[in-house]
mmCIF file of C-alpha atoms and ligand atoms in Angstrom:
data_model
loop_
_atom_site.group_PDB
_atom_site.id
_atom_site.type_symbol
_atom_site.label_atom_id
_atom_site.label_comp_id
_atom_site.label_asym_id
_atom_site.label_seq_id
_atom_site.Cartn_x
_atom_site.Cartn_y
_atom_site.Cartn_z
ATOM 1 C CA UNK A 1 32.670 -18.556 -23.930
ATOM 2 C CA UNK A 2 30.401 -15.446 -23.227
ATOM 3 C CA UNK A 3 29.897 -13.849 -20.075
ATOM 4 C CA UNK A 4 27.187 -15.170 -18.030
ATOM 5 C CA UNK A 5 23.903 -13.217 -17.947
ATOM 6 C CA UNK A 6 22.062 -11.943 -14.945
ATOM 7 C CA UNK A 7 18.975 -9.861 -14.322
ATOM 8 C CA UNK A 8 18.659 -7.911 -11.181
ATOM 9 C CA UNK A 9 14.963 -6.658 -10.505
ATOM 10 C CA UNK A 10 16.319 -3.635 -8.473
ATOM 11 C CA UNK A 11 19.086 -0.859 -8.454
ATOM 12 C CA UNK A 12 20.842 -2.362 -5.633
ATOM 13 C CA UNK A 13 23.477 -0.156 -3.386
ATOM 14 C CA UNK A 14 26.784 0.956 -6.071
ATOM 15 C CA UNK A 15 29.148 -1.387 -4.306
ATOM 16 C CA UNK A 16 27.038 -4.767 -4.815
ATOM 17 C CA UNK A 17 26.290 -3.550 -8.516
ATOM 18 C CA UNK A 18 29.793 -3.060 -9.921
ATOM 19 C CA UNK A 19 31.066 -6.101 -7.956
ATOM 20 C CA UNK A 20 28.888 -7.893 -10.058
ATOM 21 C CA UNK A 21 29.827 -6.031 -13.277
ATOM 22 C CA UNK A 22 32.850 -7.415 -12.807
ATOM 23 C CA UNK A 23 31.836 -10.962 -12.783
ATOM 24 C CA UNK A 24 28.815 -11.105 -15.314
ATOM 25 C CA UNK A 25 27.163 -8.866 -18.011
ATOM 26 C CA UNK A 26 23.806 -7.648 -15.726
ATOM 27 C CA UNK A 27 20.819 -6.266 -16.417
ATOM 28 C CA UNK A 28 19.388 -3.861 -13.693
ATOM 29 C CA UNK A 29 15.909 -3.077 -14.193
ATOM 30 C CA UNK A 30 15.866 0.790 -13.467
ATOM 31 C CA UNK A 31 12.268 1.555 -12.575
ATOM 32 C CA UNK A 32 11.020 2.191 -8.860
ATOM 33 C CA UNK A 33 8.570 -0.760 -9.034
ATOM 34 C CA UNK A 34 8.867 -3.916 -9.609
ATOM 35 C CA UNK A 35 9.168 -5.412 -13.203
ATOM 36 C CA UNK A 36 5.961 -7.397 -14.192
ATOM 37 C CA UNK A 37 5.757 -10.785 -13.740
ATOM 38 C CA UNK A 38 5.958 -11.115 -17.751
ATOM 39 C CA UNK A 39 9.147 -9.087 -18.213
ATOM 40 C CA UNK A 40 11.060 -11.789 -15.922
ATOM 41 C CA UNK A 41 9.326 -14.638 -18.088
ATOM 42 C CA UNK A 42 10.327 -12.949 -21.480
ATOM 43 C CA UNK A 43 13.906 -12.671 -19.821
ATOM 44 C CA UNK A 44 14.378 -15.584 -18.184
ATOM 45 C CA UNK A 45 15.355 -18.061 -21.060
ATOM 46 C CA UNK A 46 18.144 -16.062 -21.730
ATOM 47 C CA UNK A 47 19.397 -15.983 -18.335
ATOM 48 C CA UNK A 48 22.325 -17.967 -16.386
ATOM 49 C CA UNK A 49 21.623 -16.174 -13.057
ATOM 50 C CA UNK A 50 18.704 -13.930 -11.622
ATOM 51 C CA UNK A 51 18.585 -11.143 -8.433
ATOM 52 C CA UNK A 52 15.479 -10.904 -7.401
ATOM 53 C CA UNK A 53 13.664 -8.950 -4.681
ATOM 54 C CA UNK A 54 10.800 -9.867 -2.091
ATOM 55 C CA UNK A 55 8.141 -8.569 -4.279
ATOM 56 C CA UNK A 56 9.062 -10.573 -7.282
ATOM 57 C CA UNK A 57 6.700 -13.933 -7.383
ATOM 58 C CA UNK A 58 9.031 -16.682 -8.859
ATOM 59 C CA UNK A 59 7.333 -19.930 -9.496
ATOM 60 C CA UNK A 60 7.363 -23.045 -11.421
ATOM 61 C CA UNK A 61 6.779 -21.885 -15.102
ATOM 62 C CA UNK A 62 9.053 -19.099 -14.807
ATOM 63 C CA UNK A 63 11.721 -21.652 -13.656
ATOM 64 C CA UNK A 64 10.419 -24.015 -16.966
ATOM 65 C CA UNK A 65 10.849 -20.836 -18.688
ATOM 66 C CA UNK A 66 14.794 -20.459 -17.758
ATOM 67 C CA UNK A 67 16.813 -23.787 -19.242
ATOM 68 C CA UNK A 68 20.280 -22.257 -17.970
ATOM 69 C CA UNK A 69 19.169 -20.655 -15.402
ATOM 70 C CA UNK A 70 22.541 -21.942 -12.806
ATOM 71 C CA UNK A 71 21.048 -19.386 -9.561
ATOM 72 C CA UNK A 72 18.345 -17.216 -8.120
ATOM 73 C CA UNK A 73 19.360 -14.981 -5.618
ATOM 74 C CA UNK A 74 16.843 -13.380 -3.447
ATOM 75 C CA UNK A 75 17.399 -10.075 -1.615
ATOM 76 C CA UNK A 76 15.878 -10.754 1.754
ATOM 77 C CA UNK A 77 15.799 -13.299 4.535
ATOM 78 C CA UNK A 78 12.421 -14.688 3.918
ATOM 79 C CA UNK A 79 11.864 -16.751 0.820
ATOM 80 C CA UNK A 80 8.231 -16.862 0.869
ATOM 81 C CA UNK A 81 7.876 -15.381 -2.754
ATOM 82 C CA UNK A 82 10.150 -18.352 -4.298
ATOM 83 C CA UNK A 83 8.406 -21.740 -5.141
ATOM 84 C CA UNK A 84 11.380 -23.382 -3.209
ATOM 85 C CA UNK A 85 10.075 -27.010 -3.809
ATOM 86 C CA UNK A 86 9.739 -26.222 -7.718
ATOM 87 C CA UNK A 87 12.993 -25.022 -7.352
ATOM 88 C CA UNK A 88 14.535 -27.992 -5.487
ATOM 89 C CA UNK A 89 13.207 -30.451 -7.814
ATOM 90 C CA UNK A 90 14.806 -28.529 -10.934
ATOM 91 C CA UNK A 91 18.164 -28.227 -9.035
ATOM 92 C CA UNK A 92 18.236 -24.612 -8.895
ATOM 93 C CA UNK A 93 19.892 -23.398 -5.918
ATOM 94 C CA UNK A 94 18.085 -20.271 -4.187
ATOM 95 C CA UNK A 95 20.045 -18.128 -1.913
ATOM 96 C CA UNK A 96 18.741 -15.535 0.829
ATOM 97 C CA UNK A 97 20.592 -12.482 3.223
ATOM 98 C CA UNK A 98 19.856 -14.363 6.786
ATOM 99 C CA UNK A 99 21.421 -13.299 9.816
ATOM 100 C CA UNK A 100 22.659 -9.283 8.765
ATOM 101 C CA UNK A 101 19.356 -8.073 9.499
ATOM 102 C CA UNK A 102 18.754 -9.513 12.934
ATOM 103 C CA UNK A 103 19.469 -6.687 15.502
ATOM 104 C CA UNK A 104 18.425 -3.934 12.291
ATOM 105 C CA UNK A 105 14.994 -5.937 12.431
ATOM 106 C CA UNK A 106 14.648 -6.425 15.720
ATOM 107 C CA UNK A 107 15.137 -3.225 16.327
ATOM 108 C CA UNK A 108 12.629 -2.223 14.594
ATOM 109 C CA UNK A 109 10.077 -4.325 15.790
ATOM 110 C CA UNK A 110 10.910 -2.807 19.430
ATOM 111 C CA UNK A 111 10.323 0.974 17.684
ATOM 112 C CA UNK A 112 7.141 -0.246 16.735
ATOM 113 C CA UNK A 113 6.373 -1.478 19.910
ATOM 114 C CA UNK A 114 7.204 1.454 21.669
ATOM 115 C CA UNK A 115 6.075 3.982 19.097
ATOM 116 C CA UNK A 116 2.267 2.541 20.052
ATOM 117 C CA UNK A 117 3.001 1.912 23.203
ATOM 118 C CA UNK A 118 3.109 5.495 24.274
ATOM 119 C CA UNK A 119 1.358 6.508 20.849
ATOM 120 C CA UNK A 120 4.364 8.581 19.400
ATOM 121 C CA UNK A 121 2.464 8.850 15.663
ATOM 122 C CA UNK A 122 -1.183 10.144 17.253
ATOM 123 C CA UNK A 123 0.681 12.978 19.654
ATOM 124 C CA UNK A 124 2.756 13.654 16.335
ATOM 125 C CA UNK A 125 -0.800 14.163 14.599
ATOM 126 C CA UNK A 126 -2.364 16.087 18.076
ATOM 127 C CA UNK A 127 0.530 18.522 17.586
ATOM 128 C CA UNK A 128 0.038 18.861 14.041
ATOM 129 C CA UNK A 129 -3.506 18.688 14.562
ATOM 130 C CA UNK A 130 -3.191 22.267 16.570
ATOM 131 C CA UNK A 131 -4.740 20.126 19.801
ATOM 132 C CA UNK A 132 -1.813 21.023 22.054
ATOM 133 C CA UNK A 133 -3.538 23.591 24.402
ATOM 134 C CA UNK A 134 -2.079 22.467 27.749
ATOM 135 C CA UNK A 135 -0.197 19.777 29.499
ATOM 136 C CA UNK A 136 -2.877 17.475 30.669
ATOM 137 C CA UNK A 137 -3.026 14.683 32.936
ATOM 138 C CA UNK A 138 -4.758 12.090 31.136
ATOM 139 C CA UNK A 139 -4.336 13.055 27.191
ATOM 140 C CA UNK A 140 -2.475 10.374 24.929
ATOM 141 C CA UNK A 141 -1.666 8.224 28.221
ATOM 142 C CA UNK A 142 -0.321 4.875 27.101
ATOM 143 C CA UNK A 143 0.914 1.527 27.971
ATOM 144 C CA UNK A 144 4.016 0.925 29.894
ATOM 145 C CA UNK A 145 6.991 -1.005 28.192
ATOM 146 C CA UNK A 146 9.318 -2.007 31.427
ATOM 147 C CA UNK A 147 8.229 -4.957 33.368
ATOM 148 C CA UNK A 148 5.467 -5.513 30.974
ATOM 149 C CA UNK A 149 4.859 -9.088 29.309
ATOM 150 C CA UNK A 150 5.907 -9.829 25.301
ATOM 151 C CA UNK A 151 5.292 -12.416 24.102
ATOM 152 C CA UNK A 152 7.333 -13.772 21.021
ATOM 153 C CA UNK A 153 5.823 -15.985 18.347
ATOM 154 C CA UNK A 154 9.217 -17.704 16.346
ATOM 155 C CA UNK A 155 12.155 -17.727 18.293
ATOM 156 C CA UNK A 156 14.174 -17.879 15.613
ATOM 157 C CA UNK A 157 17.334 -15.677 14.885
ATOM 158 C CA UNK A 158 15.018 -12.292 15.259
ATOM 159 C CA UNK A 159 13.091 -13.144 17.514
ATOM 160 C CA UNK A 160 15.780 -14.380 19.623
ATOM 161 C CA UNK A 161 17.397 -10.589 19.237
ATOM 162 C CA UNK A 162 13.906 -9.036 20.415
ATOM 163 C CA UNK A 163 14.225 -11.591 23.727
ATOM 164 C CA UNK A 164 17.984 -9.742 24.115
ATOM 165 C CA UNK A 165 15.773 -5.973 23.897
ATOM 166 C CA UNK A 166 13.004 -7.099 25.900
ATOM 167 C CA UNK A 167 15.706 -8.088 29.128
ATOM 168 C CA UNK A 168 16.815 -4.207 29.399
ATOM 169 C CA UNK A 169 13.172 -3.212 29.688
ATOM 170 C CA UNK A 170 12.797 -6.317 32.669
ATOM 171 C CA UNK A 171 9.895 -7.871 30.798
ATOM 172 C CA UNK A 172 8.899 -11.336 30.839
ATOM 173 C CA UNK A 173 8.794 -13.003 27.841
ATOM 174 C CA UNK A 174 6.637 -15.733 26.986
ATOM 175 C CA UNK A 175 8.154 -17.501 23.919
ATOM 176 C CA UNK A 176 5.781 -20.583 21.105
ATOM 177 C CA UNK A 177 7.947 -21.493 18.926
ATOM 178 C CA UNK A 178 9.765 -24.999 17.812
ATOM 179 C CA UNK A 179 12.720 -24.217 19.929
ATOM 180 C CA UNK A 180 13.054 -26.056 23.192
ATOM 181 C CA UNK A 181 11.977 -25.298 26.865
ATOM 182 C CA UNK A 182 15.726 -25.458 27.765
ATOM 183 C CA UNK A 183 16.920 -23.668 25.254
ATOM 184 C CA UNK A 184 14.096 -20.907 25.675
ATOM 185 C CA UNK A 185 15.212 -20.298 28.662
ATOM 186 C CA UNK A 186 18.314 -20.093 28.354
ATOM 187 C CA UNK A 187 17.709 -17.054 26.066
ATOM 188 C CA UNK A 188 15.967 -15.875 28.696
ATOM 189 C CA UNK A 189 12.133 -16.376 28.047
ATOM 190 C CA UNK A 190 9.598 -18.924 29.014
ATOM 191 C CA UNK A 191 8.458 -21.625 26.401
ATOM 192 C CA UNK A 192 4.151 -21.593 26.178
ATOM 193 C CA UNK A 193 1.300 -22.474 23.781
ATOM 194 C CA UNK A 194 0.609 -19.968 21.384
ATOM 195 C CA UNK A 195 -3.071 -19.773 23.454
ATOM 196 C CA UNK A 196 -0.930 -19.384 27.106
ATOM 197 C CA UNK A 197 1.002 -16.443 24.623
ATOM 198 C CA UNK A 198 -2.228 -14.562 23.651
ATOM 199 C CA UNK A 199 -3.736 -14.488 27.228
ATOM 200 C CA UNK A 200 -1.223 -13.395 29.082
ATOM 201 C CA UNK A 201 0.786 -10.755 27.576
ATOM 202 C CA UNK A 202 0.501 -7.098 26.724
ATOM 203 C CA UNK A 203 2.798 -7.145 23.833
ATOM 204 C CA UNK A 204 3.174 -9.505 20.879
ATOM 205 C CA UNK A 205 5.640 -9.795 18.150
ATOM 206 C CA UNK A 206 5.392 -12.416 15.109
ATOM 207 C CA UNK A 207 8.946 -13.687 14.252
ATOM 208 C CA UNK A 208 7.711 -16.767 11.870
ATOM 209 C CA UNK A 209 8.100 -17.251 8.103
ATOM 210 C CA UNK A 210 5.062 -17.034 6.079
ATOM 211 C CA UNK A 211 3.867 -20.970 5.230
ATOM 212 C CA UNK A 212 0.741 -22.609 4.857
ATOM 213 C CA UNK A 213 1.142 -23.243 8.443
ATOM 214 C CA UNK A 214 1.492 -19.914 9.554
ATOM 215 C CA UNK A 215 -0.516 -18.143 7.143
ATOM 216 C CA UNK A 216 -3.247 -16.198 9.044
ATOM 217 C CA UNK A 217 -2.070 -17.948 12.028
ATOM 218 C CA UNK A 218 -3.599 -14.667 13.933
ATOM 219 C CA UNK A 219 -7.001 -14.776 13.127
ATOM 220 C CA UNK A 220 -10.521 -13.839 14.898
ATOM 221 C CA UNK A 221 -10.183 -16.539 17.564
ATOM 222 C CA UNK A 222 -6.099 -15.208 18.535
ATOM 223 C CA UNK A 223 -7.203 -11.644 18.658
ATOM 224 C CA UNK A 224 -10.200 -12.679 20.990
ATOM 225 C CA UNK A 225 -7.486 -14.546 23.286
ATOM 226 C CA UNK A 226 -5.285 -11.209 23.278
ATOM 227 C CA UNK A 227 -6.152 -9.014 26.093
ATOM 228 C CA UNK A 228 -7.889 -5.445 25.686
ATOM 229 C CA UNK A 229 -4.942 -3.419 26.191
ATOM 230 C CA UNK A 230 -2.786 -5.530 24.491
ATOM 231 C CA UNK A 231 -0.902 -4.580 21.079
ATOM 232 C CA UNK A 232 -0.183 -6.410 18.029
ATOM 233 C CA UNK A 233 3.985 -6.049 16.336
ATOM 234 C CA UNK A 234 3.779 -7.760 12.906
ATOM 235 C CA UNK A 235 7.467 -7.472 11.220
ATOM 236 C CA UNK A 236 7.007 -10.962 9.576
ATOM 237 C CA UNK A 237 5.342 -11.232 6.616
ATOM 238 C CA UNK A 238 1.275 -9.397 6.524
ATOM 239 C CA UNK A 239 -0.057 -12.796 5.399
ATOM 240 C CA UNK A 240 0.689 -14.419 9.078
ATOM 241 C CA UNK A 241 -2.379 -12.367 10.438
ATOM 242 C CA UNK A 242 -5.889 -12.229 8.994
ATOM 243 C CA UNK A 243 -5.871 -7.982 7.928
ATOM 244 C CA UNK A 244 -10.288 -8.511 8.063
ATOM 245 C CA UNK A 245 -10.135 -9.986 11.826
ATOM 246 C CA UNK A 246 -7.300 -7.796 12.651
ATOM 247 C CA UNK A 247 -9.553 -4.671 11.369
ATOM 248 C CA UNK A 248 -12.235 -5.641 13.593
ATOM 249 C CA UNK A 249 -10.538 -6.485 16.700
ATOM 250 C CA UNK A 250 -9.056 -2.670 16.569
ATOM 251 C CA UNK A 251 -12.234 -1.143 15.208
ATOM 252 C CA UNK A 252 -14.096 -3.192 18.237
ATOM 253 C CA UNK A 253 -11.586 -2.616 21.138
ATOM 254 C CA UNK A 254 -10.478 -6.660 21.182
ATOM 255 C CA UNK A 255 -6.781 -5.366 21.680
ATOM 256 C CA UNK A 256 -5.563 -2.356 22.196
ATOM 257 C CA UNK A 257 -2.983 -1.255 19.406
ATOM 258 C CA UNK A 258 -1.361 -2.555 16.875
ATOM 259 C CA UNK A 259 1.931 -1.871 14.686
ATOM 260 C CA UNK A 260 2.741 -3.449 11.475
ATOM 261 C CA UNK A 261 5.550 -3.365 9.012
ATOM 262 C CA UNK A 262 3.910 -5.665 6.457
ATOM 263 C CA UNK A 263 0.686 -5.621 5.664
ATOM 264 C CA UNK A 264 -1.294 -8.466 3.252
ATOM 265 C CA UNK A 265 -1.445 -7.170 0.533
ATOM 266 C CA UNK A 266 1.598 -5.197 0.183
ATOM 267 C CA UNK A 267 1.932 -1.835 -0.518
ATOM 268 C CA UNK A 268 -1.130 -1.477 1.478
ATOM 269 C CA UNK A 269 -3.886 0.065 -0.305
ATOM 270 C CA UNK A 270 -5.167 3.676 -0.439
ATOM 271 C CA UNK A 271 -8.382 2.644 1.033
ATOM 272 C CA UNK A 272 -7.754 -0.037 3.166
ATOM 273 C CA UNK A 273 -9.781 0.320 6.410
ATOM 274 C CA UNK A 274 -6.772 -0.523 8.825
ATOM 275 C CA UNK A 275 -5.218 2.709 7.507
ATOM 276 C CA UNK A 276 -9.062 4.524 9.083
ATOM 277 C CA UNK A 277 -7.734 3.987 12.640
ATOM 278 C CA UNK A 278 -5.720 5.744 14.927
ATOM 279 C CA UNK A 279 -4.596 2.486 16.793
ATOM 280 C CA UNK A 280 -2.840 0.873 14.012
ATOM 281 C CA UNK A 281 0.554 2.246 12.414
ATOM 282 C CA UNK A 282 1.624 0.947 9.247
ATOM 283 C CA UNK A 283 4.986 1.439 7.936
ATOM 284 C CA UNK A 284 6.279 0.353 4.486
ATOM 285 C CA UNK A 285 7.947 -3.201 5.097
ATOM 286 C CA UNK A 286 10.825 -0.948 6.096
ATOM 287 C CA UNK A 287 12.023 -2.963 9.210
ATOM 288 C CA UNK A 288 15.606 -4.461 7.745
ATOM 289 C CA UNK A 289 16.143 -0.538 6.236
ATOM 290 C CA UNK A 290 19.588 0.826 7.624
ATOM 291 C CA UNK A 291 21.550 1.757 5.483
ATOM 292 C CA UNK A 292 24.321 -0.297 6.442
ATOM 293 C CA UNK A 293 22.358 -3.615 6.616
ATOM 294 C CA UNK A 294 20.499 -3.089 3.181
ATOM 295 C CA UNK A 295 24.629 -2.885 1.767
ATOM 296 C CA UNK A 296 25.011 -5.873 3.314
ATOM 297 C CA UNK A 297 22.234 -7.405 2.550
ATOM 298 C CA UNK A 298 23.199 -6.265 -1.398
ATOM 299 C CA UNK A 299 26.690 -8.209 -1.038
ATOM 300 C CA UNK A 300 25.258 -11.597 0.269
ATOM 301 C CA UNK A 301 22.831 -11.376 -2.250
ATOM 302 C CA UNK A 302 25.909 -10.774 -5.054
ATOM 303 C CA UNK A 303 27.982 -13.434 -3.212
ATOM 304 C CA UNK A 304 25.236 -15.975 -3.521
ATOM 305 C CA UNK A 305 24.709 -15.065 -7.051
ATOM 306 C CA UNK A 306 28.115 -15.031 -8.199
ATOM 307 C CA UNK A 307 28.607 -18.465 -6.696
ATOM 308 C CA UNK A 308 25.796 -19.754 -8.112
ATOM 309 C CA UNK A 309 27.044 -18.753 -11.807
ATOM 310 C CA UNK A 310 30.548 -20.171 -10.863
ATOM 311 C CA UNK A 311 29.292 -23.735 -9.865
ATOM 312 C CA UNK A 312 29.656 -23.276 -6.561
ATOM 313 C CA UNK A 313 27.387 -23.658 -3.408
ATOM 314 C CA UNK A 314 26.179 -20.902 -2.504
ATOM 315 C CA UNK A 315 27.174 -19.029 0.825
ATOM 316 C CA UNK A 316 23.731 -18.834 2.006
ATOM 317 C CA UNK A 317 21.524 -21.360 0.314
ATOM 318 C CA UNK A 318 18.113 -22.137 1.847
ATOM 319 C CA UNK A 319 17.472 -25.619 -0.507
ATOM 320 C CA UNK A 320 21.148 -27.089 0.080
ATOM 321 C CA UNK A 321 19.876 -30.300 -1.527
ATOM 322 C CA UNK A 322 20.219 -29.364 -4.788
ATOM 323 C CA UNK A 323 23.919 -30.307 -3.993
ATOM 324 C CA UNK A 324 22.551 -33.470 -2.755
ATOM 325 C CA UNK A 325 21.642 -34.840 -6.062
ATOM 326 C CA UNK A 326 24.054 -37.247 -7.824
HETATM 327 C C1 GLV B 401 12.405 -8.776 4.596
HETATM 328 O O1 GLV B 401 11.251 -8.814 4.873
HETATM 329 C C2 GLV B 401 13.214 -9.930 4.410
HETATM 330 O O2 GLV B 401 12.682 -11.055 4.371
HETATM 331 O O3 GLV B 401 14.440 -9.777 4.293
#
């Protein structure tokens, strides 16, 4: 019997790659971007297993497309770019990398916060700018972080490791999310509608998956709610908030700041207006980027993978009932 074949859609860290080398023949596609959408379907029918990144959309036809497919593996927590019902109902298992990016994520969703907090990236720019004369007493004057209010939208594992940040810096944290009042406070925050959320704090973080519920679940009406000096920390997924209201609300002085690590669409483009103000920072979707979590991340993703090929559940599976069916 041949070796099992597997595409990966990214040079992944050494380690992960020869670790699978050793258990399948794979094909790494080399390139910086992404492969097209067609060079996965032209592949796929040939494939027993397939590694697959954020930024590769795998739906229904491509999954028609792949008769022995036994696995997808995706490189990343969220799972938003996988039709996971399609996959379900053809038994494919999909796996994902929760739970080693929690603390890397979270803490970049605090640098966020506090890089436009006190406005690190527009004194970066005065300096460069040649603006710095003098020290003055009210130039690039910004929000305070300790004893401030966040609040936390998705209280899952990440946001859950944001709560654990937000303690040192004494803030109270108001918390909407499915978890319960009890258990919301015991982590330390204080369970409210997303509408008691917006009011009342200066600070909030999205920590939800992207689904047709939550897509542009921050829209005109949420910013309106969201008090002038607050900010905005998106390190979900850019589709959660609406990028048009969320231009306006800056433009107009409806919140205060805002910092995002995804952005709808992603990679932002050249001339997108949000990238015209100096109250918004955009980074590249870079928030799970250490270089020790993005190894891990690499292995789970390999684990899951080679499981998969092996006919075995996978370690980290977010449809476990494939395994379900008789
Ligand atoms: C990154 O956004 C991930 O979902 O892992």
């Amino acid at each position: 019997m041949g070796r099992d074949k597997v595409f990966v859609t990214r040079e992944l860290p050494a380690a992960a790659l020869e670790r699978l080398a050793n258990h399948c023949e794979a094909e790494v596609w080399g390139e910086f971007r992404p492969p097209d959408y067609d060079v996965i379907l032209d592949k796929i029918g040939e494939l027993d297993g397939l590694l697959c990144l954020l930024t590769d959309r795998i739906d229904a036809p491509l999954m028609d497309a792949a008769p022995q497919i036994k696995v997808i593996s995706n490189l990343a927590v969220g799972y938003d770019n996988i039709d996971i019902a399609a996959a379900s109902q053809r038994g494919i298992p999909i796996g994902n990398t929760p739970g080693v990016l929690n603390e890397t994520t979270a803490d970049f969703a605090f640098a966020l916060l506090m890089a436009t907090a006190r406005r690190i990236p527009e004194a970066r720019q005065y300096i460069h700018d040649g603006k710095w004369l003098t020290w003055h007493p009210t130039v690039l004057s910004g929000q305070d972080i300790f004893g401030a209010t966040l609040g936390i939208i998705g209280c899952g594992r990440i946001g859950a490791a944001v709560m654990r940040r937000a303690q040192g810096f004494n803030m109270r944290v108001l918390v909407n999310s499915l978890e319960s009042a009890d258990e919301i406070r015991r982590l330390g925050g204080e369970k409210a509608t997303l509408d008691e959320l917006l009011c009342n704090s200066d600070f909030v973080s999205l920590h939800v998956p992207l689904t047709d519920e939550t897509r542009h679940l921050i829209s005109q009406r949420e910013l309106n709610l969201m008090k002038p000096t607050a900010i905005l920390i998106n390190t979900a997924r850019g589709s959660v908030v609406d990028p048009r209201a969320l231009y306006a609300a800056l433009r107009d002085g409806e919140i205060l700041a805002a910092g995002l690590d995804v952005t709808d669409p992603e990679p932002v483009p050249l001339d997108d207006p949000l990238l015209t103000l100096d109250n918004c920072l955009i980074v590249p979707h870079i928030a799970s980027a250490s270089v020790a979590t993005r190894a891990k991340m690499a292995e789970m993703a390999v684990d899951n993978l080679i499981a998969g090929l092996q006919g075995q559940p996978l370690p980290t599976c977010v449809n476990p009932e494939v395994y379900q069916r008789g």
